[in-house]
Coordinates of C-alpha atoms and ligand atoms in Angstrom, one line a residue:
X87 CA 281.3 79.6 148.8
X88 CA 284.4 81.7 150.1
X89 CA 282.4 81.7 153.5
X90 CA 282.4 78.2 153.6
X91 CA 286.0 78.0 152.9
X92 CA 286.5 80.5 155.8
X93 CA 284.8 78.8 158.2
X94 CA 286.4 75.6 157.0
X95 CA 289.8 77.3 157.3
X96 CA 288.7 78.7 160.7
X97 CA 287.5 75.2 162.1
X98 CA 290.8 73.6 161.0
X99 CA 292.9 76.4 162.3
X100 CA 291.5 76.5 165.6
X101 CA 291.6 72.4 166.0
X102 CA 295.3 73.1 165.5
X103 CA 295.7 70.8 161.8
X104 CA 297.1 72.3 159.0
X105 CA 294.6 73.3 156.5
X106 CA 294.0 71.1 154.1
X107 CA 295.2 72.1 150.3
X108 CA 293.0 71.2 147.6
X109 CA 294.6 68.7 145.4
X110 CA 298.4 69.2 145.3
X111 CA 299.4 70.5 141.6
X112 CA 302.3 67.7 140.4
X113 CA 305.9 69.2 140.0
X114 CA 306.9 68.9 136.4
X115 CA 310.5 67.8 135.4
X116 CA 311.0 68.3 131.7
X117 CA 314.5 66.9 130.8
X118 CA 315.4 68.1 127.5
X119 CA 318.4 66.7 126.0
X120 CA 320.5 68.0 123.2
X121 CA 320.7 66.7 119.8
X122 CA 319.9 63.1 121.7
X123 CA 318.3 61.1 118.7
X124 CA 315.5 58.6 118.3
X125 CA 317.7 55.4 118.3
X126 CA 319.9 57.0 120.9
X127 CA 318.8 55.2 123.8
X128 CA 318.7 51.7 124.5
X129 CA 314.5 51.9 125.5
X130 CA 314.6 52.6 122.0
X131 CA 316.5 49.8 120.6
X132 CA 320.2 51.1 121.1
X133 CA 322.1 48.4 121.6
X134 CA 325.9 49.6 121.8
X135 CA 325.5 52.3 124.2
X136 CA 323.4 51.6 127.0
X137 CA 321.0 54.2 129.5
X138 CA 319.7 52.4 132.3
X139 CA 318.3 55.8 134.1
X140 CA 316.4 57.0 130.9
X141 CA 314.9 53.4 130.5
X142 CA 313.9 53.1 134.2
X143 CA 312.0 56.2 133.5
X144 CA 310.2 54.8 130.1
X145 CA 309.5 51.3 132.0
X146 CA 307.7 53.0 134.4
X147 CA 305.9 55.8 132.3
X148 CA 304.7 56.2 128.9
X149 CA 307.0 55.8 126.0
X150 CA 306.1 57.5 122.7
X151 CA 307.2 56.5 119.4
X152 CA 305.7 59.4 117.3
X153 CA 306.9 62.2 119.4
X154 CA 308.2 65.3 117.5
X155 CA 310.1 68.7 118.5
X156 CA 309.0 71.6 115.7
X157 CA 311.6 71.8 114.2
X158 CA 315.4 69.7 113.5
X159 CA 317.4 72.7 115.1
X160 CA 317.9 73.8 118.4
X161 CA 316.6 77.4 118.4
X162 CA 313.2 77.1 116.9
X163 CA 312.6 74.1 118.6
X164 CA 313.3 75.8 122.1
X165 CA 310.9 78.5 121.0
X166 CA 307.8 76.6 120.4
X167 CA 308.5 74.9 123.2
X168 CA 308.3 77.8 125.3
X169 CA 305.7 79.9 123.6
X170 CA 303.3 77.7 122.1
X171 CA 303.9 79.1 118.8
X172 CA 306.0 77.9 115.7
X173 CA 309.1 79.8 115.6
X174 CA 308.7 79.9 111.8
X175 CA 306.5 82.5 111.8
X176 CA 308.8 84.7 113.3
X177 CA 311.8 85.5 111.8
X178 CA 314.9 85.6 113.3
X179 CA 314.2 82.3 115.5
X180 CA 317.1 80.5 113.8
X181 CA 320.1 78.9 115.3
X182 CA 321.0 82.0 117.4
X183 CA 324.5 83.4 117.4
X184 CA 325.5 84.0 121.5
X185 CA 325.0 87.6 121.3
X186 CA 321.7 87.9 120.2
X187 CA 319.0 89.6 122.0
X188 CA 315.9 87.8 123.7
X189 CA 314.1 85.7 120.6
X190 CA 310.6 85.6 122.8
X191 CA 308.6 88.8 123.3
X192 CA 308.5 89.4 126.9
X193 CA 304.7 90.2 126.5
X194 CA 303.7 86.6 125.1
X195 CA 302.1 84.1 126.6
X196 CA 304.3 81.5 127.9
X197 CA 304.7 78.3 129.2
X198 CA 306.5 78.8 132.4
X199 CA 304.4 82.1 132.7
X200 CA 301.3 79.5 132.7
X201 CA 303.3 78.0 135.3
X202 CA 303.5 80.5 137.2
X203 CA 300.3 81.9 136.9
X204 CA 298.7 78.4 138.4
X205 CA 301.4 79.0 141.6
X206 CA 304.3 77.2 140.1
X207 CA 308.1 77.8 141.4
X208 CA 309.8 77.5 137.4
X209 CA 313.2 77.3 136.6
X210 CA 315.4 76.7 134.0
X211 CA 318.9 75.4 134.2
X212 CA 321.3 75.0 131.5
X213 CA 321.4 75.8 127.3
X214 CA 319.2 78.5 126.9
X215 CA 319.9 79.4 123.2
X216 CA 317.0 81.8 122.6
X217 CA 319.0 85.2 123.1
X218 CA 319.1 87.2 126.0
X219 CA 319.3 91.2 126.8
X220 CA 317.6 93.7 124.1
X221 CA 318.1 94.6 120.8
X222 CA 321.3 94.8 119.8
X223 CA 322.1 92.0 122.5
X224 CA 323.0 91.8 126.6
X225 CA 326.0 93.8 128.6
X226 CA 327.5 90.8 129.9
X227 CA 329.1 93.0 132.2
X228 CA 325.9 94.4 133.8
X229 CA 322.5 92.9 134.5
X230 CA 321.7 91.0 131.5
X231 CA 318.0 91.2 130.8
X232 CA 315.8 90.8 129.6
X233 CA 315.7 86.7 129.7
X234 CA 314.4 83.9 131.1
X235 CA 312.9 85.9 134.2
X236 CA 310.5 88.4 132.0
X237 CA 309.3 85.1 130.4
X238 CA 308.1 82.9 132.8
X239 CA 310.8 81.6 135.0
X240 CA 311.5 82.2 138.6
X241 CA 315.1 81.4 138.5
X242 CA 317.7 80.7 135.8
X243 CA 321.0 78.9 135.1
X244 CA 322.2 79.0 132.2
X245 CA 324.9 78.5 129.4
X246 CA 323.5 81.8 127.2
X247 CA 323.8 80.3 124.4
X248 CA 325.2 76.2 123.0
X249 CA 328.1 75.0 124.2
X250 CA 330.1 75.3 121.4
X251 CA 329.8 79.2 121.2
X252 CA 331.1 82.0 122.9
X253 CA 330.4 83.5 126.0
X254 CA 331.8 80.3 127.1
X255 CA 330.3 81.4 131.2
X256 CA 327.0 80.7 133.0
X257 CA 324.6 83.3 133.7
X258 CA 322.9 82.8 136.9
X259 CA 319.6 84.9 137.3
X260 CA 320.8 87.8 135.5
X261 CA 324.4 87.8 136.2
X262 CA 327.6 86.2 134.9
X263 CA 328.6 83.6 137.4
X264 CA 332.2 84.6 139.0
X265 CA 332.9 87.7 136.7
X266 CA 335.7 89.4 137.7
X267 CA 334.6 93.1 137.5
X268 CA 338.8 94.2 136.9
X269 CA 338.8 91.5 133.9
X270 CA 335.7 92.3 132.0
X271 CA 333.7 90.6 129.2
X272 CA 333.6 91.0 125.8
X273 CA 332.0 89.4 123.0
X274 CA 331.5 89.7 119.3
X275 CA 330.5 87.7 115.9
X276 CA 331.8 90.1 113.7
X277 CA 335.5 89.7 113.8
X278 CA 338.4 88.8 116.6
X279 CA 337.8 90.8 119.9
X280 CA 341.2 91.3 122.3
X281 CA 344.1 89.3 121.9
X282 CA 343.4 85.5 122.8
X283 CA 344.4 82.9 120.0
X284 CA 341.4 81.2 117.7
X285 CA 341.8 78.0 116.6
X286 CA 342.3 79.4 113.2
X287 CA 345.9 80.7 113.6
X288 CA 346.6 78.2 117.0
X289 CA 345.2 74.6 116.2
X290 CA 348.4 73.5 118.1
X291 CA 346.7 74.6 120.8
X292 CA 343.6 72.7 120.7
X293 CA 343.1 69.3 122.5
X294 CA 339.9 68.3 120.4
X295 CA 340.4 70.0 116.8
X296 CA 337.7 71.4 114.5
X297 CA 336.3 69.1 111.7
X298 CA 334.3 72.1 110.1
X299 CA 333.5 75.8 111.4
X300 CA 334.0 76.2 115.2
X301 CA 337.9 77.6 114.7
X302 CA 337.3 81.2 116.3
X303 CA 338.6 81.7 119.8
X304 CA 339.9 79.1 121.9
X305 CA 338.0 78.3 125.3
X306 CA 339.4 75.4 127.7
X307 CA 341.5 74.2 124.8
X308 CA 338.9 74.4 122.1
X309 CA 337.8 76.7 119.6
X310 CA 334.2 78.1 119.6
X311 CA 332.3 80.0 117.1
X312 CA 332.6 83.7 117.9
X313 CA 335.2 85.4 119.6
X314 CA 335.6 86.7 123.6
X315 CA 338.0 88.1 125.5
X316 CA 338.1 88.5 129.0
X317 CA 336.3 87.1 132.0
X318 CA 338.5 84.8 132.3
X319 CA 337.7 83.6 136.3
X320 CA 334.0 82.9 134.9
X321 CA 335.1 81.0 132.5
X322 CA 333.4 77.4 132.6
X323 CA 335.4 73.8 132.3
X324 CA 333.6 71.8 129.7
X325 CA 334.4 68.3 131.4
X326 CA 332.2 69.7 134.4
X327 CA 329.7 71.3 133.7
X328 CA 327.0 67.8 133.7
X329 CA 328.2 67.8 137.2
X330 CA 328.0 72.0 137.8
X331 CA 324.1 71.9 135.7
X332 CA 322.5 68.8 137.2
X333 CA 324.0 69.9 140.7
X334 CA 321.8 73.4 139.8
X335 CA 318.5 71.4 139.0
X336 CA 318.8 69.0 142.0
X337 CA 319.5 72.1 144.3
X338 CA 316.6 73.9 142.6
X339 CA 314.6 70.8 143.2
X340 CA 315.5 70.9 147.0
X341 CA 314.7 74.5 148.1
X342 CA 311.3 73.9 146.2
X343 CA 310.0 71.6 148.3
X344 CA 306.6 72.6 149.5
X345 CA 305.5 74.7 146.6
X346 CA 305.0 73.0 143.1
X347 CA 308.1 73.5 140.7
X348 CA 308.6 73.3 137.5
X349 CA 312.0 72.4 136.3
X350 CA 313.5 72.7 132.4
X351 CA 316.5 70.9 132.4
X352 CA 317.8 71.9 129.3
X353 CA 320.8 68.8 129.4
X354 CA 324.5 70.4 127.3
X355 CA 324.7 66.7 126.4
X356 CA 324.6 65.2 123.5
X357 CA 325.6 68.2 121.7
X358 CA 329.2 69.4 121.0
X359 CA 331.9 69.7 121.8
X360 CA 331.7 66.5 123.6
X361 CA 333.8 66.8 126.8
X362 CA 332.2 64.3 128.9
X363 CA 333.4 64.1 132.8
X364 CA 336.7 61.7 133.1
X365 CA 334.2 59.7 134.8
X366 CA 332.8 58.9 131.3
X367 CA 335.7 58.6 129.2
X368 CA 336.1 55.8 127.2
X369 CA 333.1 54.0 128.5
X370 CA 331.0 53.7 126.3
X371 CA 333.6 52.6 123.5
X372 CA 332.1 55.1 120.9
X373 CA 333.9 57.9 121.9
X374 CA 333.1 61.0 123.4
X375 CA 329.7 60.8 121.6
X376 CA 328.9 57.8 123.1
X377 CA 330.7 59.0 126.2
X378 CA 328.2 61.7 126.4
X379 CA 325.3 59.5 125.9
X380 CA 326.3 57.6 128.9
X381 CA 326.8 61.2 130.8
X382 CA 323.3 62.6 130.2
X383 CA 321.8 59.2 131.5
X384 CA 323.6 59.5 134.7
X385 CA 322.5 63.5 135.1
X386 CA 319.4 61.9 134.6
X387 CA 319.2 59.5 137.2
X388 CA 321.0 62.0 140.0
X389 CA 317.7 63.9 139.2
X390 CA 315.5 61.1 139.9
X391 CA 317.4 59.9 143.1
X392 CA 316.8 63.6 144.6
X393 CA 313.1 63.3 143.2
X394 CA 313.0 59.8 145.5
X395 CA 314.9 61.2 148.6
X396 CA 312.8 63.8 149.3
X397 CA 309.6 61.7 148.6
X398 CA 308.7 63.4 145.3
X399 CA 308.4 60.8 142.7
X400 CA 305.1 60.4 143.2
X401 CA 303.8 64.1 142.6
X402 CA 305.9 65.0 139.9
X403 CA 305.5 63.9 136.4
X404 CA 309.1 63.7 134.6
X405 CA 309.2 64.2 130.8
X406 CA 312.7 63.5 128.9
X407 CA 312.9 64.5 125.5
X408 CA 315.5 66.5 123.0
X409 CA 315.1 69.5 121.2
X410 CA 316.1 68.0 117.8
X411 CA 317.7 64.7 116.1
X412 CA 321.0 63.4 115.6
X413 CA 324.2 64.3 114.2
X414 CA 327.5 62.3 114.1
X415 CA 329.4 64.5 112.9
X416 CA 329.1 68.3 114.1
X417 CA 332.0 70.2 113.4
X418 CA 334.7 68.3 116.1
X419 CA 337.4 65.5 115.6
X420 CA 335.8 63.7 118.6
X421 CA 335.8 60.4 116.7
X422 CA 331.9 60.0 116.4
X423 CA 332.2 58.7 113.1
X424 CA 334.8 56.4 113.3
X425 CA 333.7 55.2 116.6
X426 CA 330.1 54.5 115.7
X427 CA 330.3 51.1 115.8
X428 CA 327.1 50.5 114.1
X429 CA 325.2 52.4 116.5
X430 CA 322.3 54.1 114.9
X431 CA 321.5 57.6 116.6
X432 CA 318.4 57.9 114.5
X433 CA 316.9 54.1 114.8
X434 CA 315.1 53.3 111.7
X435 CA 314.3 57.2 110.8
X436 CA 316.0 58.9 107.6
X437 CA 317.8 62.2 107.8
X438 CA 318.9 63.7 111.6
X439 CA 319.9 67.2 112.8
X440 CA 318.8 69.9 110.3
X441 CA 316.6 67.8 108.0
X442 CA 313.2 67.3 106.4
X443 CA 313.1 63.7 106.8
X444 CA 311.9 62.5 110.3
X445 CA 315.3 61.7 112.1
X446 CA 315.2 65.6 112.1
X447 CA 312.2 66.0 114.5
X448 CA 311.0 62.5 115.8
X449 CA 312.2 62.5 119.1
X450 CA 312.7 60.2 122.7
X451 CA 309.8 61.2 124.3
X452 CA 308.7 59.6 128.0
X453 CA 306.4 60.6 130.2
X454 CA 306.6 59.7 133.9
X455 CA 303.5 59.9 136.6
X456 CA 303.2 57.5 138.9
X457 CA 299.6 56.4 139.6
X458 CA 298.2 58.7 136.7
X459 CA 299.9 57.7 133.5
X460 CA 300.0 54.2 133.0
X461 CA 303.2 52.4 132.0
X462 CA 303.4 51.2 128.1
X463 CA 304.6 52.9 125.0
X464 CA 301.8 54.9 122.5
X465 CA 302.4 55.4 119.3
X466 CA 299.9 58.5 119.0
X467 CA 301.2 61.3 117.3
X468 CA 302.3 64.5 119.5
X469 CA 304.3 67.4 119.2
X470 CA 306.2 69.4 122.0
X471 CA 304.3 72.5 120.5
X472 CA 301.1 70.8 122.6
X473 CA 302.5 71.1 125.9
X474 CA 302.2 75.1 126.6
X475 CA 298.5 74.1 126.3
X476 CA 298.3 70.9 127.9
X477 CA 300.0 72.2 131.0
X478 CA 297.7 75.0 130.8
X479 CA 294.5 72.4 131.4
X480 CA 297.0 70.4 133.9
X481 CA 297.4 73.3 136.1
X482 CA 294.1 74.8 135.4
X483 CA 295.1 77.9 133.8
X484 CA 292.9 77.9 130.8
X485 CA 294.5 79.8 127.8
X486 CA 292.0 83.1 126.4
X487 CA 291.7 82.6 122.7
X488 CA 294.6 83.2 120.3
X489 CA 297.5 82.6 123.1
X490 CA 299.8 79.9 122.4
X491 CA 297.8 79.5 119.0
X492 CA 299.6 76.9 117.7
X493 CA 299.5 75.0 121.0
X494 CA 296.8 72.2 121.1
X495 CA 295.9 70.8 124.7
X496 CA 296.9 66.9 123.7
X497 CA 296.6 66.4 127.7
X498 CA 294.9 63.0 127.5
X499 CA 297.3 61.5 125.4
X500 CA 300.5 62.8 127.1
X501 CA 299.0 61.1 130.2
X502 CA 298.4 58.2 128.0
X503 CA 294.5 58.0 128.6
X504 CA 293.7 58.8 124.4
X505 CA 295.2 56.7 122.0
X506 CA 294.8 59.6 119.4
X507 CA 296.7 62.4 119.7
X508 CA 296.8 65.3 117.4
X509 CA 295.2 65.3 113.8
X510 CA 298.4 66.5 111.9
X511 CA 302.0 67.5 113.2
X512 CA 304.1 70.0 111.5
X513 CA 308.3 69.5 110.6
X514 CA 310.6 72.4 110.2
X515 CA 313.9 72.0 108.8
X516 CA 316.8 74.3 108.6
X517 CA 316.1 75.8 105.4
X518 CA 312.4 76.5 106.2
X519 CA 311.2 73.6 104.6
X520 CA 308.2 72.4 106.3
X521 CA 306.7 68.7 106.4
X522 CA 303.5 67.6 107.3
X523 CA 302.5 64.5 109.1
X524 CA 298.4 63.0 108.9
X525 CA 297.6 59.9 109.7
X526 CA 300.1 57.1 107.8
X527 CA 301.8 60.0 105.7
X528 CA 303.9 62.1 105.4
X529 CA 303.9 65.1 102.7
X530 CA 308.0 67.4 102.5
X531 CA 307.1 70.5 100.7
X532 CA 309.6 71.0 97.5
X533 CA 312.5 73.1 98.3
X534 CA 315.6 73.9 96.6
X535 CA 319.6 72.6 98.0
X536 CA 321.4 70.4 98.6
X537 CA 319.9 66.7 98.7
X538 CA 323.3 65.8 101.2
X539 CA 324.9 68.0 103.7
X540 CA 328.9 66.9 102.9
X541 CA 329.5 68.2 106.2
X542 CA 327.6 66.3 108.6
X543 CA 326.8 64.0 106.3
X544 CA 322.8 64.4 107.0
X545 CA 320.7 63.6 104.2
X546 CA 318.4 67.0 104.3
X547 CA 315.1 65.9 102.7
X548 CA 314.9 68.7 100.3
X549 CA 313.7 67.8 96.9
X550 CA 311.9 70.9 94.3
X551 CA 309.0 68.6 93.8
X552 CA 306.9 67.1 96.3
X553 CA 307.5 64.1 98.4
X554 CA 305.2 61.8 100.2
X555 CA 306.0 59.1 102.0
X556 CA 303.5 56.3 103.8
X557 CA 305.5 56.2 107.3
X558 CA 303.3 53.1 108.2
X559 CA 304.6 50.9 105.2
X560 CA 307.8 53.1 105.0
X561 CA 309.3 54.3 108.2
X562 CA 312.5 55.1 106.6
X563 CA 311.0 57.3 104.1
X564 CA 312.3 55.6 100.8
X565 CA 309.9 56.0 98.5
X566 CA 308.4 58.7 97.4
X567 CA 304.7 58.2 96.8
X568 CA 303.6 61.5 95.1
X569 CA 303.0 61.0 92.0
X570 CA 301.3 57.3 92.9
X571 CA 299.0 60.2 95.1
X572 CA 298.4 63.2 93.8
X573 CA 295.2 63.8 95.6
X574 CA 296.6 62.9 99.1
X575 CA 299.9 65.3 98.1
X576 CA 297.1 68.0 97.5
X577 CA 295.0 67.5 100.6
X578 CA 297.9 67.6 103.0
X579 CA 299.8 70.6 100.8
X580 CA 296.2 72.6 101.5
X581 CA 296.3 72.1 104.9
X582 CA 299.8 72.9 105.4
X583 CA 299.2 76.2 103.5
X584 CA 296.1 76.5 105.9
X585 CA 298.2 76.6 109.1
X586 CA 300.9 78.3 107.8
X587 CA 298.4 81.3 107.2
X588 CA 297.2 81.1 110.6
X589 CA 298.2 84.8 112.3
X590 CA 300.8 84.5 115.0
X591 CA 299.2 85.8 118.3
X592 CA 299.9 85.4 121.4
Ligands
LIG779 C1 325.7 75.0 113.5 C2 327.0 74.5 114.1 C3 326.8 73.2 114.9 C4 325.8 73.5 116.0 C5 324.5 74.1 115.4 C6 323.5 74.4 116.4 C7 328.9 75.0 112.5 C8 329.6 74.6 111.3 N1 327.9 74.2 112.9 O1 325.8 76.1 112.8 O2 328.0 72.8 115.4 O3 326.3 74.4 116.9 O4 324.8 75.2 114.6 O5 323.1 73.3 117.0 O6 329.2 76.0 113.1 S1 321.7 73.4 117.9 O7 321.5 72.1 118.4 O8 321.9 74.4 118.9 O9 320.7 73.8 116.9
LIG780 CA1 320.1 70.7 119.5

């Protein structure tokens, strides 16, 4: 065999053609917005604000409608992204303060390590929220590691941790991007750090004011949670930093060529505080929510001209998704709620950001391969947890047993050739709570608070007995069928205990 290949490469060499590579792996683009709900964009039935990129991509790919992230927050849902694993069987995979250390064992098996194994160039460019440096958190000042490049990706650029908290900088590979080394860097979650006003004792300074938390130090006119001091030349401009990340990713994009790439474009948008580009402002007539909306569709479609322009479109299979549902209101005056307009962020789902019921986790998910994965819309149910494993098969890269464990290769139905996709998917809400999906239901485990969140206004889904809900009949989750079911509550409850006792490998 390798003789063959020799002589092959030898023939080919000596009539002067370039070798021929075996079939040319596809790039992958995984766009990954923020908070962006189901009923966010108009391919899903928005009607106020309008996203003619994202659509583009859903007309000519495969549009689910029974996509979920793992869990309704940021953090966790990042980390089974990237590991294959639910975070909830780890603790400390929360929402992340900005000073924590890296959340994802450097010896784990992970998706852009798959990547890379199978040859790929990967990079990941903007909210990274999953910690960074080791225990006890990064020097800022220094070569912060470990991070995304011990996990998998070749190159990194990043905001370290959500927009809304502090270090308010990006973090290039391992380094703070324009650090002054006379005017260093300091950090801390404990209590105020040098001398620079919060938004506590200074809301006269503010130009978008704090509806709840987010009044510690004050960053481009508004307050964050944590506190820093210093570093002030690295310091980023909220109002551009769509332009500054998608600049990163098309850059990335352009130096790859040649080599198959894997891009994460995890988007700052539609998260808060929304500071859309002046470009956006007042467009959308919802405010700077709406504003934002309108923002991350235009990052999206600079990405897909620079896809086109160097001839890529057809090699390179594009997935847009977010990491969580909706919220309205996230701790900013930025006039979400009173500019809503009827818009509904979460379509016909219950619940958003944070909670049990499926606005939480149901997400836009659209998958783009020209020639491969047909055009339409599935309604199979999948979980970003699957694609750590479907990569793997994509790229060859076959995972050894116990890696990823939580990580099903759903391949087939991402590309849209199975209807079915996975048996059950698993929810994870704030509190822990977990939810299970099979079939036409869906079983919340009881769990104890608060039925409302007053300050988002999020319905959470947490009730202390059991709730069922038959998602074919009742999308919106309404009524609650468990004591009509008590078998069906106690088949699902068994199997959600079975997987939850599942060991966490790697
Ligand atoms: C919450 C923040 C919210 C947001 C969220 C994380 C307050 C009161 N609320 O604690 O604004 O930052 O954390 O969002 O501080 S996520 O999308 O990264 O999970
Ligand atoms: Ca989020």
């Amino acid at each position: 065999m390798q003789t063959k290949f020799l002589f092959l490469l030898l023939g080919s060499c000596l009539l002067g053609k370039p070798v021929a590579v075996a079939q040319q792996k596809p790039n992958i683009v995984l766009i990954y917005a923020d908070d962006l709900g189901y009923g966010d964009i108009s391919c899903n039935g928005a009607t106020k604000v309008r996203t003619p990129n994202i659509d583009q991509i859903a007309k000519e790919g495969l549009q689910f409608t029974n996509a979920h992230a793992s869990s309704s927050t940021c953090t966790p849902s990042r980390y089974s992204l990237l590991t294959g694993s639910y975070a909830w069987r780890k603790t400390g995979t929360g929402i992340a303060p900005g000073d924590a250390a890296l959340l994802i064992p450097t010896d784990r098996v992970t998706l852009p390590g798959i990547l890379q194994r199978a040859g790929y160039k990967t990079g990941v460019v903007g909210k990274w929220h999953l910690g960074l440096g080791p225990k006890g958190g990064p020097d800022w000042n220094g070569d912060i590691k470990p991070g995304p490049r011990e996990i998998g990706f070749t190159y990194s650029f990043l905001l370290p941790a959500t927009g809304d908290r502090v270090p308010c900088v990006y973090v290039e590979n391992q380094r703070i991007v324009g650090l002054d080394p006379t005017d260093p860097i300091q950090v801390s979650y404990k209590g105020p750090i040098g001398n620079e006003p919060t938004g506590k004792d200074h809301p006269e300074l503010l130009k978008m004011k704090y509806s709840h938390g987010h009044d510690q130090t004050i960053i481009n006119g508004v307050s964050r949670i944590g506190y820093m001091s210093g570093g002030k030349s690295a310091r980023w401009v909220d109002e551009e930093m769509a332009d500054v990340l998608t600049g990163k990713v098309n850059q990335f994009i352009e130096t790859s060529k040649g080599r198959p790439f894997f891009v994460y474009f995890s988007t700052h948008d539609i998260h808060v505080p929304r500071l859309p580009n002046s470009r956006f402002l007042g467009k959308s007539g919802m405010g700077p929510r709406g504003d934002a909306i309108l923002q991350l569709d235009w990052c999206v479609g600079e990405v897909m001209k620079t896809l086109d322009r160097l001839g890529l479109k057809e090699n390179t299979m594009v997935i847009v998704s977010s990491d969580n549902g909706p919220v309205v209101d996230d701790g900013y005056q930025d006039q979400a709620v009173e500019k809503l307009n009827g818009h509904k962020p979460a379509g016909p789902l219950r619940g958003g950001k944070y909670s049990a019921f499926d606005a939480g986790t149901r997400v836009p998910f659209i998958v783009r391969w020209p020639g491969k994965v047909k055009p339409g819309k599935s309604d199979a149910l999948v979980s970003q947890v699957d694609l750590a494993a479907s990569f793997a098969t994509l790229v060859g890269q076959p995972l050894a047993k116990g890696e990823a464990a939580d990580s099903f290769n759903t391949l087939d139905t991402f590309l849209g050739q199975a209807k079915k996709g996975r048996e059950y998917v698993i929810e994870h809400a704030i509190n822990g709570t977990l939810s299970l999906i099979r079939g036409n239901w869906k079983y919340i485990e009881p769990s104890n608070g608060p039925t409302l969140n007053t300050d988002t206004n999020i319905e959470t889904g947490y009730l202390p007995k059991p709730q069922l809900y038959d998602l074919k009949a009742d999308l919106g989750e309404t009524k609650n069928l468990a004591e009509k079911y008590p078998q069906i509550v106690a088949e699902l409850a068994t199997l959600l205990q079975t997987v939850r006792d599942k060991q966490d490998t790697k």
